[in-house]
GROMACS .gro file of C-alpha atoms in nm:
model
  220
    1MET     CA    1   0.518  -1.515   1.636
    2LYS     CA    2   0.607  -1.788   1.410
    3PRO     CA    3   0.939  -1.963   1.441
    4LEU     CA    4   1.196  -1.730   1.234
    5SER     CA    5   1.227  -2.027   0.988
    6GLU     CA    6   0.853  -2.029   0.904
    7ILE     CA    7   0.836  -1.641   0.874
    8PRO     CA    8   0.721  -1.554   0.504
    9TYR     CA    9   0.818  -1.280   0.295
   10VAL     CA   10   0.539  -1.045   0.304
   11ASP     CA   11   0.444  -0.885  -0.019
   12ILE     CA   12   0.175  -0.598   0.117
   13HIS     CA   13   0.079  -0.506  -0.237
   14THR     CA   14   0.085  -0.729  -0.555
   15HIS     CA   15  -0.146  -0.734  -0.874
   16ARG     CA   16   0.012  -1.111  -0.930
   17PHE     CA   17  -0.191  -1.398  -0.832
   18PRO     CA   18  -0.110  -1.672  -0.705
   19ALA     CA   19   0.211  -1.592  -0.454
   20PRO     CA   20   0.517  -1.747  -0.529
   21GLU     CA   21   0.632  -2.016  -0.271
   22GLY     CA   22   0.775  -1.873   0.047
   23VAL     CA   23   0.585  -1.538  -0.009
   24PHE     CA   24   0.265  -1.421   0.155
   25SER     CA   25   0.101  -1.172  -0.088
   26LEU     CA   26  -0.191  -0.935  -0.041
   27TYR     CA   27  -0.335  -0.903  -0.396
   28SER     CA   28  -0.490  -0.558  -0.485
   29CYS     CA   29  -0.817  -0.584  -0.666
   30ARG     CA   30  -0.942  -0.288  -0.858
   31PHE     CA   31  -1.303  -0.313  -0.750
   32GLY     CA   32  -1.545  -0.238  -1.016
   33THR     CA   33  -1.334  -0.332  -1.312
   34GLU     CA   34  -1.186  -0.656  -1.203
   35SER     CA   35  -1.319  -0.972  -1.055
   36LEU     CA   36  -1.257  -1.027  -0.687
   37PRO     CA   37  -1.010  -1.302  -0.600
   38GLY     CA   38  -1.158  -1.658  -0.457
   39VAL     CA   39  -0.903  -1.700  -0.196
   40GLY     CA   40  -0.670  -1.533   0.060
   41PRO     CA   41  -0.644  -1.195   0.205
   42TYR     CA   42  -0.689  -0.921  -0.050
   43TRP     CA   43  -0.718  -0.539  -0.098
   44CYS     CA   44  -1.000  -0.384  -0.256
   45GLY     CA   45  -1.084  -0.031  -0.395
   46VAL     CA   46  -1.165   0.203  -0.670
   47HIS     CA   47  -0.834   0.281  -0.816
   48PRO     CA   48  -0.789   0.645  -0.916
   49TRP     CA   49  -0.741   0.553  -1.280
   50ASP     CA   50  -1.105   0.412  -1.281
   51ALA     CA   51  -1.275   0.714  -1.111
   52ASP     CA   52  -1.445   0.799  -1.453
   53ARG     CA   53  -1.537   0.435  -1.524
   54VAL     CA   54  -1.722   0.301  -1.222
   55LEU     CA   55  -2.073   0.353  -1.091
   56LEU     CA   56  -2.159   0.497  -0.764
   57GLU     CA   57  -2.318   0.151  -0.658
   58CYS     CA   58  -1.963   0.052  -0.610
   59LEU     CA   59  -1.963   0.214  -0.283
   60ASP     CA   60  -2.201  -0.009  -0.134
   61GLY     CA   61  -2.030  -0.291  -0.239
   62LEU     CA   62  -1.720  -0.179  -0.078
   63ARG     CA   63  -1.906  -0.164   0.251
   64SER     CA   64  -1.999  -0.527   0.253
   65VAL     CA   65  -1.703  -0.708   0.038
   66PRO     CA   66  -1.492  -0.929   0.256
   67ALA     CA   67  -1.161  -0.760   0.184
   68ALA     CA   68  -0.858  -0.705   0.451
   69GLY     CA   69  -0.841  -0.358   0.351
   70ILE     CA   70  -0.946  -0.084   0.098
   71GLY     CA   71  -0.701   0.000  -0.156
   72GLU     CA   72  -0.531   0.082  -0.376
   73ILE     CA   73  -0.721   0.414  -0.365
   74GLY     CA   74  -0.598   0.779  -0.390
   75LEU     CA   75  -0.493   1.032  -0.643
   76ASP     CA   76  -0.293   1.028  -0.967
   77PHE     CA   77  -0.253   1.366  -1.112
   78LEU     CA   78  -0.012   1.275  -1.406
   79PRO     CA   79  -0.159   1.387  -1.753
   80GLY     CA   80  -0.415   1.169  -1.892
   81ARG     CA   81  -0.539   1.057  -1.592
   82PRO     CA   82  -0.946   1.114  -1.478
   83ASP     CA   83  -1.044   1.424  -1.375
   84ARG     CA   84  -0.915   1.538  -1.045
   85PHE     CA   85  -1.246   1.632  -0.906
   86LEU     CA   86  -1.368   1.275  -0.983
   87GLN     CA   87  -1.061   1.126  -0.819
   88THR     CA   88  -1.078   1.325  -0.521
   89GLU     CA   89  -1.468   1.236  -0.485
   90TRP     CA   90  -1.394   0.870  -0.500
   91PHE     CA   91  -1.071   0.910  -0.271
   92GLU     CA   92  -1.291   1.067   0.020
   93ARG     CA   93  -1.573   0.837  -0.038
   94GLN     CA   94  -1.334   0.543   0.011
   95LEU     CA   95  -1.173   0.691   0.319
   96ALA     CA   96  -1.501   0.730   0.469
   97VAL     CA   97  -1.589   0.356   0.412
   98ALA     CA   98  -1.244   0.243   0.577
   99ARG     CA   99  -1.319   0.440   0.851
  100GLU     CA  100  -1.672   0.290   0.897
  101ARG     CA  101  -1.517  -0.042   0.867
  102SER     CA  102  -1.187   0.027   1.064
  103LEU     CA  103  -1.006  -0.134   0.802
  104PRO     CA  104  -0.630  -0.041   0.686
  105VAL     CA  105  -0.592   0.146   0.342
  106MET     CA  106  -0.348   0.126   0.079
  107LEU     CA  107  -0.286   0.448  -0.102
  108HIS     CA  108  -0.184   0.515  -0.447
  109LEU     CA  109  -0.039   0.891  -0.478
  110VAL     CA  110   0.140   1.027  -0.770
  111CYS     CA  111   0.208   1.369  -0.798
  112ALA     CA  112  -0.060   1.449  -0.543
  113HIS     CA  113   0.135   1.417  -0.200
  114ALA     CA  114   0.028   1.750  -0.057
  115GLU     CA  115  -0.322   1.647  -0.135
  116GLY     CA  116  -0.291   1.331  -0.032
  117LEU     CA  117  -0.135   1.441   0.334
  118ALA     CA  118  -0.418   1.710   0.362
  119MET     CA  119  -0.689   1.425   0.305
  120LEU     CA  120  -0.517   1.232   0.586
  121ASP     CA  121  -0.525   1.511   0.807
  122ARG     CA  122  -0.905   1.542   0.723
  123TYR     CA  123  -1.028   1.160   0.723
  124GLY     CA  124  -0.742   0.957   0.882
  125LYS     CA  125  -0.875   0.966   1.226
  126GLY     CA  126  -1.012   0.612   1.280
  127ILE     CA  127  -0.855   0.418   1.000
  128PRO     CA  128  -0.629   0.149   1.159
  129ALA     CA  129  -0.349   0.200   0.925
  130VAL     CA  130  -0.246   0.404   0.624
  131ILE     CA  131   0.033   0.275   0.390
  132VAL     CA  132   0.156   0.453   0.084
  133HIS     CA  133   0.244   0.190  -0.183
  134GLY     CA  134   0.519   0.244  -0.404
  135PHE     CA  135   0.672   0.520  -0.231
  136ILE     CA  136   0.918   0.725  -0.410
  137GLY     CA  137   1.015   1.033  -0.240
  138SER     CA  138   1.254   1.212  -0.001
  139PRO     CA  139   1.333   1.151   0.364
  140GLU     CA  140   1.137   1.478   0.432
  141LEU     CA  141   0.817   1.355   0.265
  142ALA     CA  142   0.850   1.033   0.410
  143GLY     CA  143   0.877   1.191   0.763
  144GLU     CA  144   0.543   1.389   0.685
  145TYR     CA  145   0.348   1.029   0.641
  146VAL     CA  146   0.524   0.873   0.948
  147ARG     CA  147   0.427   1.183   1.189
  148ARG     CA  148   0.079   1.141   1.082
  149GLY     CA  149   0.086   0.761   1.167
  150GLY     CA  150   0.123   0.634   0.803
  151MET     CA  151   0.356   0.357   0.686
  152LEU     CA  152   0.546   0.328   0.362
  153SER     CA  153   0.592   0.036   0.120
  154PHE     CA  154   0.884   0.005  -0.088
  155GLY     CA  155   0.948  -0.192  -0.445
  156GLU     CA  156   1.209  -0.239  -0.709
  157ARG     CA  157   1.203   0.120  -0.836
  158ALA     CA  158   1.269   0.255  -0.490
  159LEU     CA  159   1.617   0.105  -0.512
  160ARG     CA  160   1.703   0.326  -0.826
  161SER     CA  161   1.626   0.632  -0.639
  162SER     CA  162   1.884   0.801  -0.399
  163LYS     CA  163   1.657   1.017  -0.235
  164THR     CA  164   1.403   0.714  -0.165
  165THR     CA  165   1.685   0.494  -0.050
  166GLU     CA  166   1.803   0.755   0.195
  167ALA     CA  167   1.426   0.785   0.315
  168PHE     CA  168   1.448   0.398   0.362
  169ARG     CA  169   1.760   0.416   0.581
  170ARG     CA  170   1.594   0.691   0.782
  171MET     CA  171   1.244   0.577   0.889
  172PRO     CA  172   1.147   0.352   1.166
  173LEU     CA  173   1.154  -0.012   1.093
  174SER     CA  174   0.795  -0.031   1.249
  175SER     CA  175   0.664   0.173   0.952
  176LEU     CA  176   0.773   0.005   0.650
  177PHE     CA  177   0.677  -0.304   0.405
  178LEU     CA  178   0.798  -0.411   0.092
  179GLU     CA  179   0.585  -0.496  -0.230
  180SER     CA  180   0.633  -0.621  -0.586
  181ASP     CA  181   0.324  -0.421  -0.708
  182ASP     CA  182   0.271  -0.525  -1.093
  183ARG     CA  183   0.624  -0.667  -1.144
  184GLU     CA  184   0.753  -1.023  -1.147
  185THR     CA  185   0.988  -0.955  -0.842
  186ASP     CA  186   1.217  -1.192  -0.667
  187MET     CA  187   1.113  -1.094  -0.315
  188PRO     CA  188   1.379  -1.281  -0.144
  189GLY     CA  189   1.622  -1.052  -0.340
  190LEU     CA  190   1.442  -0.757  -0.294
  191TYR     CA  191   1.436  -0.804   0.101
  192ALA     CA  192   1.811  -0.886   0.057
  193GLY     CA  193   1.882  -0.545  -0.124
  194PHE     CA  194   1.688  -0.344   0.134
  195ALA     CA  195   1.853  -0.529   0.401
  196ARG     CA  196   2.199  -0.415   0.297
  197LEU     CA  197   2.061  -0.043   0.303
  198ARG     CA  198   1.988  -0.075   0.678
  199GLY     CA  199   2.305  -0.278   0.758
  200MET     CA  200   2.091  -0.571   0.871
  201THR     CA  201   2.034  -0.920   0.764
  202GLU     CA  202   1.753  -1.021   0.539
  203GLU     CA  203   1.595  -1.253   0.805
  204ASP     CA  204   1.585  -0.988   1.047
  205LEU     CA  205   1.415  -0.759   0.808
  206LYS     CA  206   1.172  -1.038   0.701
  207GLU     CA  207   1.084  -1.074   1.074
  208ARG     CA  208   1.045  -0.706   1.113
  209VAL     CA  209   0.814  -0.679   0.811
  210PHE     CA  210   0.605  -0.950   0.952
  211GLU     CA  211   0.564  -0.781   1.260
  212ASN     CA  212   0.424  -0.492   1.076
  213TYR     CA  213   0.169  -0.715   0.883
  214LEU     CA  214   0.029  -0.846   1.225
  215LYS     CA  215   0.032  -0.521   1.367
  216VAL     CA  216  -0.188  -0.375   1.094
  217PHE     CA  217  -0.400  -0.704   1.044
  218GLY     CA  218  -0.411  -0.852   1.389
  219ASN     CA  219  -0.368  -1.217   1.272
  220GLU     CA  220  -0.148  -1.465   1.114
   0.00000   0.00000   0.00000
């Protein structure tokens, strides 16, 4: 473990590049529609929004691309999104790739938590870590993911949801991350806001999230 003064703010999921000073970010690349980043660890996967735009050949690329994890992948059942059957097919295929490669997974689940949990029950074994990005939901829903060994990542929107802040207060520190997603987020400010919810210092929360990063990725 690094000395406390050298521990960065981990931003586990971002669409912005490069990372601000003092922040360690994992960029999320929408495989098949975006170029791979040239440097740094990154997520790579076929986003559910792109399920009707990408070719099946992308699956072969995912089997060899030097990504740190598969993501963001999942299901988004809001009106106007791609066909649910197509989304589900791509979700299943990519969970299988993550299992084959023993890579962690970053999930995008909107109006589809029941389906996402069922998919994890079916395919989750053999995947080293599953993280739900941008989690918004109740303590009970959070508990369903944690009981399956899942982890949750929280962003700015979570601070405006009373049920989600309560979920954050109750969940184990060993199962959480923070993220900026597609926003210009002040990560120290985000950490400070969430630390207050737990009655802990910003530095202590930063250390715990960094420990979670090491647990998932096994390196510094």
